[in-house]
Each structure stands twice: as C-alpha cells, then as structure tokens.
PDB file of C-alpha atoms in Angstrom:
ATOM      1  CA  VAL A 175       0.007   0.120  -0.209  1.00 87.00           C
ATOM      2  CA  GLN A 176       1.523   3.460  -1.061  1.00 93.00           C
ATOM      3  CA  LEU A 177      -0.373   7.122   0.173  1.00 96.00           C
ATOM      4  CA  GLN A 178       0.139  10.123  -0.530  1.00 95.00           C
ATOM      5  CA  ALA A 179      -0.750  13.139   0.816  1.00 95.00           C
ATOM      6  CA  SER A 180      -1.696  16.791   0.012  1.00 94.00           C
ATOM      7  CA  GLY A 181      -3.467  19.621   0.996  1.00 95.00           C
ATOM      8  CA  GLY A 182      -1.115  20.870   3.853  1.00 94.00           C
ATOM      9  CA  GLY A 183      -0.068  24.785   4.035  1.00 97.00           C
ATOM     10  CA  LEU A 184      -0.193  28.342   5.639  1.00 98.00           C
ATOM     11  CA  VAL A 185      -3.567  29.538   7.195  1.00 98.00           C
ATOM     12  CA  GLN A 186      -4.881  32.137   8.933  1.00 98.00           C
ATOM     13  CA  ALA A 187      -5.900  30.982  13.164  1.00 98.00           C
ATOM     14  CA  GLY A 188      -9.927  30.880  12.607  1.00 98.00           C
ATOM     15  CA  GLY A 189      -9.696  29.453   8.865  1.00 98.00           C
ATOM     16  CA  SER A 190      -9.477  25.856   7.235  1.00 98.00           C
ATOM     17  CA  LEU A 191      -7.760  23.270   5.382  1.00 98.00           C
ATOM     18  CA  ARG A 192      -8.729  20.003   3.952  1.00 98.00           C
ATOM     19  CA  LEU A 193      -5.889  17.300   3.275  1.00 98.00           C
ATOM     20  CA  THR A 194      -6.200  14.257   1.240  1.00 97.00           C
ATOM     21  CA  CYS A 195      -4.591  10.957   1.186  1.00 96.00           C
ATOM     22  CA  THR A 196      -5.147   8.813  -1.713  1.00 95.00           C
ATOM     23  CA  ALA A 197      -3.973   5.079  -1.454  1.00 93.00           C
ATOM     24  CA  SER A 198      -2.434   3.065  -3.944  1.00 91.00           C
ATOM     25  CA  GLY A 199      -1.547  -0.999  -4.482  1.00 85.00           C
ATOM     26  CA  SER A 200      -3.547  -3.364  -2.044  1.00 75.00           C
ATOM     27  CA  ILE A 201      -6.068  -1.254  -0.878  1.00 72.00           C
ATOM     28  CA  GLY A 202      -8.800  -3.552  -0.522  1.00 73.00           C
ATOM     29  CA  SER A 203      -7.080  -5.231   2.948  1.00 81.00           C
ATOM     30  CA  ILE A 204      -7.046  -1.033   4.321  1.00 87.00           C
ATOM     31  CA  ALA A 205      -8.990  -1.497   7.347  1.00 90.00           C
ATOM     32  CA  VAL A 206      -8.670   1.454   9.169  1.00 94.00           C
ATOM     33  CA  MET A 207      -7.364   5.028   7.907  1.00 94.00           C
ATOM     34  CA  SER A 208      -5.888   7.423   9.919  1.00 97.00           C
ATOM     35  CA  TRP A 209      -4.330  11.097  10.417  1.00 98.00           C
ATOM     36  CA  TYR A 210      -1.818  11.387  12.594  1.00 98.00           C
ATOM     37  CA  ARG A 211      -0.054  14.896  13.871  1.00 98.00           C
ATOM     38  CA  ARG A 212       3.304  15.535  14.753  1.00 98.00           C
ATOM     39  CA  GLY A 213       3.061  19.715  16.532  1.00 97.00           C
ATOM     40  CA  PRO A 214       6.666  21.561  17.684  1.00 95.00           C
ATOM     41  CA  GLY A 215       8.228  19.441  20.088  1.00 95.00           C
ATOM     42  CA  LYS A 216       5.816  17.108  20.591  1.00 96.00           C
ATOM     43  CA  ARG A 217       4.875  13.383  20.018  1.00 97.00           C
ATOM     44  CA  ARG A 218       2.754  11.973  17.188  1.00 97.00           C
ATOM     45  CA  GLU A 219      -0.608  12.202  18.161  1.00 97.00           C
ATOM     46  CA  LEU A 220      -3.679  10.700  16.549  1.00 98.00           C
ATOM     47  CA  ALA A 221      -5.651  13.348  15.105  1.00 98.00           C
ATOM     48  CA  ALA A 222      -8.939  11.104  13.607  1.00 98.00           C
ATOM     49  CA  ASN A 223      -9.585   8.139  12.042  1.00 97.00           C
ATOM     50  CA  ILE A 224     -11.629   6.041  10.219  1.00 96.00           C
ATOM     51  CA  THR A 225     -13.010   1.914   9.206  1.00 94.00           C
ATOM     52  CA  SER A 226     -13.716   0.866   6.467  1.00 89.00           C
ATOM     53  CA  SER A 227     -17.867   0.470   7.624  1.00 90.00           C
ATOM     54  CA  GLY A 228     -17.597   4.320   8.059  1.00 92.00           C
ATOM     55  CA  ASN A 229     -16.631   4.723  12.046  1.00 96.00           C
ATOM     56  CA  THR A 230     -14.970   7.228  13.035  1.00 98.00           C
ATOM     57  CA  ASN A 231     -13.522   8.796  15.740  1.00 98.00           C
ATOM     58  CA  TYR A 232     -11.567  11.375  16.993  1.00 98.00           C
ATOM     59  CA  ALA A 233      -8.591  12.925  19.428  1.00 98.00           C
ATOM     60  CA  ASP A 234     -10.720  15.261  21.817  1.00 98.00           C
ATOM     61  CA  SER A 235      -8.551  18.736  20.756  1.00 97.00           C
ATOM     62  CA  VAL A 236     -10.262  17.969  17.562  1.00 98.00           C
ATOM     63  CA  LYS A 237     -13.676  17.103  17.906  1.00 98.00           C
ATOM     64  CA  GLY A 238     -16.416  19.622  16.508  1.00 98.00           C
ATOM     65  CA  ARG A 239     -13.622  21.183  14.176  1.00 98.00           C
ATOM     66  CA  PHE A 240     -12.142  18.211  12.448  1.00 98.00           C
ATOM     67  CA  THR A 241     -13.917  15.622  10.194  1.00 98.00           C
ATOM     68  CA  ILE A 242     -12.599  12.611   8.287  1.00 98.00           C
ATOM     69  CA  SER A 243     -14.157  11.517   5.706  1.00 97.00           C
ATOM     70  CA  ARG A 244     -13.491   7.877   3.315  1.00 91.00           C
ATOM     71  CA  ASN A 245     -14.182   8.081  -0.299  1.00 87.00           C
ATOM     72  CA  ASN A 246     -13.980   3.983  -1.221  1.00 81.00           C
ATOM     73  CA  ALA A 247     -14.700   4.294  -4.915  1.00 83.00           C
ATOM     74  CA  LYS A 248     -11.568   7.162  -4.788  1.00 85.00           C
ATOM     75  CA  ASN A 249      -9.518   5.238  -2.591  1.00 86.00           C
ATOM     76  CA  THR A 250      -9.432   8.424  -0.467  1.00 91.00           C
ATOM     77  CA  VAL A 251      -9.382   9.717   2.419  1.00 95.00           C
ATOM     78  CA  ASN A 252      -9.696  13.313   4.429  1.00 97.00           C
ATOM     79  CA  LEU A 253      -9.316  15.284   7.060  1.00 98.00           C
ATOM     80  CA  GLN A 254     -11.902  18.491   6.437  1.00 98.00           C
ATOM     81  CA  MET A 255      -9.950  21.067   9.432  1.00 98.00           C
ATOM     82  CA  ASN A 256     -11.979  23.922  10.436  1.00 98.00           C
ATOM     83  CA  SER A 257     -11.203  26.953  13.341  1.00 98.00           C
ATOM     84  CA  LEU A 258      -7.388  25.615  13.045  1.00 98.00           C
ATOM     85  CA  SER A 259      -5.419  27.691  15.692  1.00 98.00           C
ATOM     86  CA  PRO A 260      -2.138  27.838  16.124  1.00 97.00           C
ATOM     87  CA  GLU A 261      -2.172  24.502  18.166  1.00 97.00           C
ATOM     88  CA  ASP A 262      -2.858  22.590  15.317  1.00 98.00           C
ATOM     89  CA  THR A 263       0.529  23.609  13.404  1.00 98.00           C
ATOM     90  CA  GLY A 264       2.479  20.431  12.897  1.00 98.00           C
ATOM     91  CA  VAL A 265       3.343  17.680  10.314  1.00 98.00           C
ATOM     92  CA  TYR A 266       0.430  15.055   9.207  1.00 98.00           C
ATOM     93  CA  TYR A 267       0.416  11.840   8.461  1.00 97.00           C
ATOM     94  CA  CYS A 268      -1.549   9.606   6.871  1.00 97.00           C
ATOM     95  CA  HIS A 269      -1.606   5.692   7.999  1.00 97.00           C
ATOM     96  CA  ALA A 270      -3.431   2.635   6.771  1.00 94.00           C
ATOM     97  CA  LEU A 271      -3.761  -0.523   8.446  1.00 94.00           C
ATOM     98  CA  THR A 272      -3.750  -3.546   7.141  1.00 91.00           C
ATOM     99  CA  VAL A 273      -5.339  -6.720   7.599  1.00 89.00           C
ATOM    100  CA  ASP A 274      -4.557 -10.124   5.431  1.00 87.00           C
ATOM    101  CA  SER A 275      -6.877 -12.852   5.903  1.00 87.00           C
ATOM    102  CA  ASP A 276      -4.542 -14.330   8.175  1.00 89.00           C
ATOM    103  CA  PHE A 277      -5.478 -11.781  10.402  1.00 88.00           C
ATOM    104  CA  ASP A 278      -1.791 -10.319  10.138  1.00 90.00           C
ATOM    105  CA  LEU A 279      -1.601  -6.587  10.785  1.00 91.00           C
ATOM    106  CA  THR A 280       0.362  -4.277   8.851  1.00 92.00           C
ATOM    107  CA  ASP A 281       1.437  -0.746   9.163  1.00 94.00           C
ATOM    108  CA  TYR A 282       1.771   2.023   6.693  1.00 94.00           C
ATOM    109  CA  TRP A 283       3.103   5.649   6.491  1.00 96.00           C
ATOM    110  CA  GLY A 284       2.643   8.422   4.000  1.00 95.00           C
ATOM    111  CA  ARG A 285       5.017  11.501   3.315  1.00 93.00           C
ATOM    112  CA  GLY A 286       3.677  14.056   6.288  1.00 93.00           C
ATOM    113  CA  THR A 287       2.249  16.903   4.918  1.00 96.00           C
ATOM    114  CA  LEU A 288       2.712  20.866   6.873  1.00 97.00           C
ATOM    115  CA  VAL A 289       0.341  22.721   8.268  1.00 98.00           C
ATOM    116  CA  THR A 290       1.124  25.637   9.635  1.00 98.00           C
ATOM    117  CA  VAL A 291      -1.575  28.395  10.995  1.00 98.00           C
ATOM    118  CA  SER A 292      -0.667  31.753  12.236  1.00 97.00           C
ATOM    119  CA  SER A 293      -2.251  33.233  14.733  1.00 94.00           C
TER     120      SER A 293
END
C-alpha cells in the first residue's frame, strides 16, 4: 500500500484546510485509515481515523472542528479541518492499517504534509 498525502499549507487562525490521502496498491485490505500529527516539540498523536465501515474516532482536541471522511471508490481519505488554531500546527501523516487473510496487521505511512496556522 502506498499513501500520498496532500493539502497542507499556511492558514490564518480560524481558517480551514482540507487534507487528502490517496491510497494505491493492495487497498482492498485496508481496515482503518487515519491522520496522525506531530506538532513542534510534541509527540505524534492520532487526530482522527475511520474504519472501512465508516466508523470514526477523533482526538478530543479536534472534536467538533475536524471531520474525517473516506471515499472508497476513489481510494481517498480526507480530513476537513475548520476553526484552525496555532496549536494545530504540525506535520500531518496519513496512515493505513491493513489486515490480511491470516488476520496479520500491517502499518503503512505516507509522507507528511505540513500544516502551519498563524496567529
């Protein structure tokens, strides 16, 4: 599985950005797709994820502001980020968790995309 992330950039506080991750390869085995982020001087953390059936999960810090969605036909997962604050600044990484016929799990990571929120 290969993951290509796009959509990062510079935005003012209160603004919005939309990140897109496009998956290719053995995409039929993807169980969960996620967006992680790592802020300056911070550990990487989960921002949001979505299962193949559409169930979503959000970090408390982004609930009500971020929305994750998945388009299985286009093999994409999007992260709509609204009401951005400087605390949302960081590198955002797309992640996929696959499950094979033996129920073995494998992690895949895309290259990060930088989000910078100015105050």
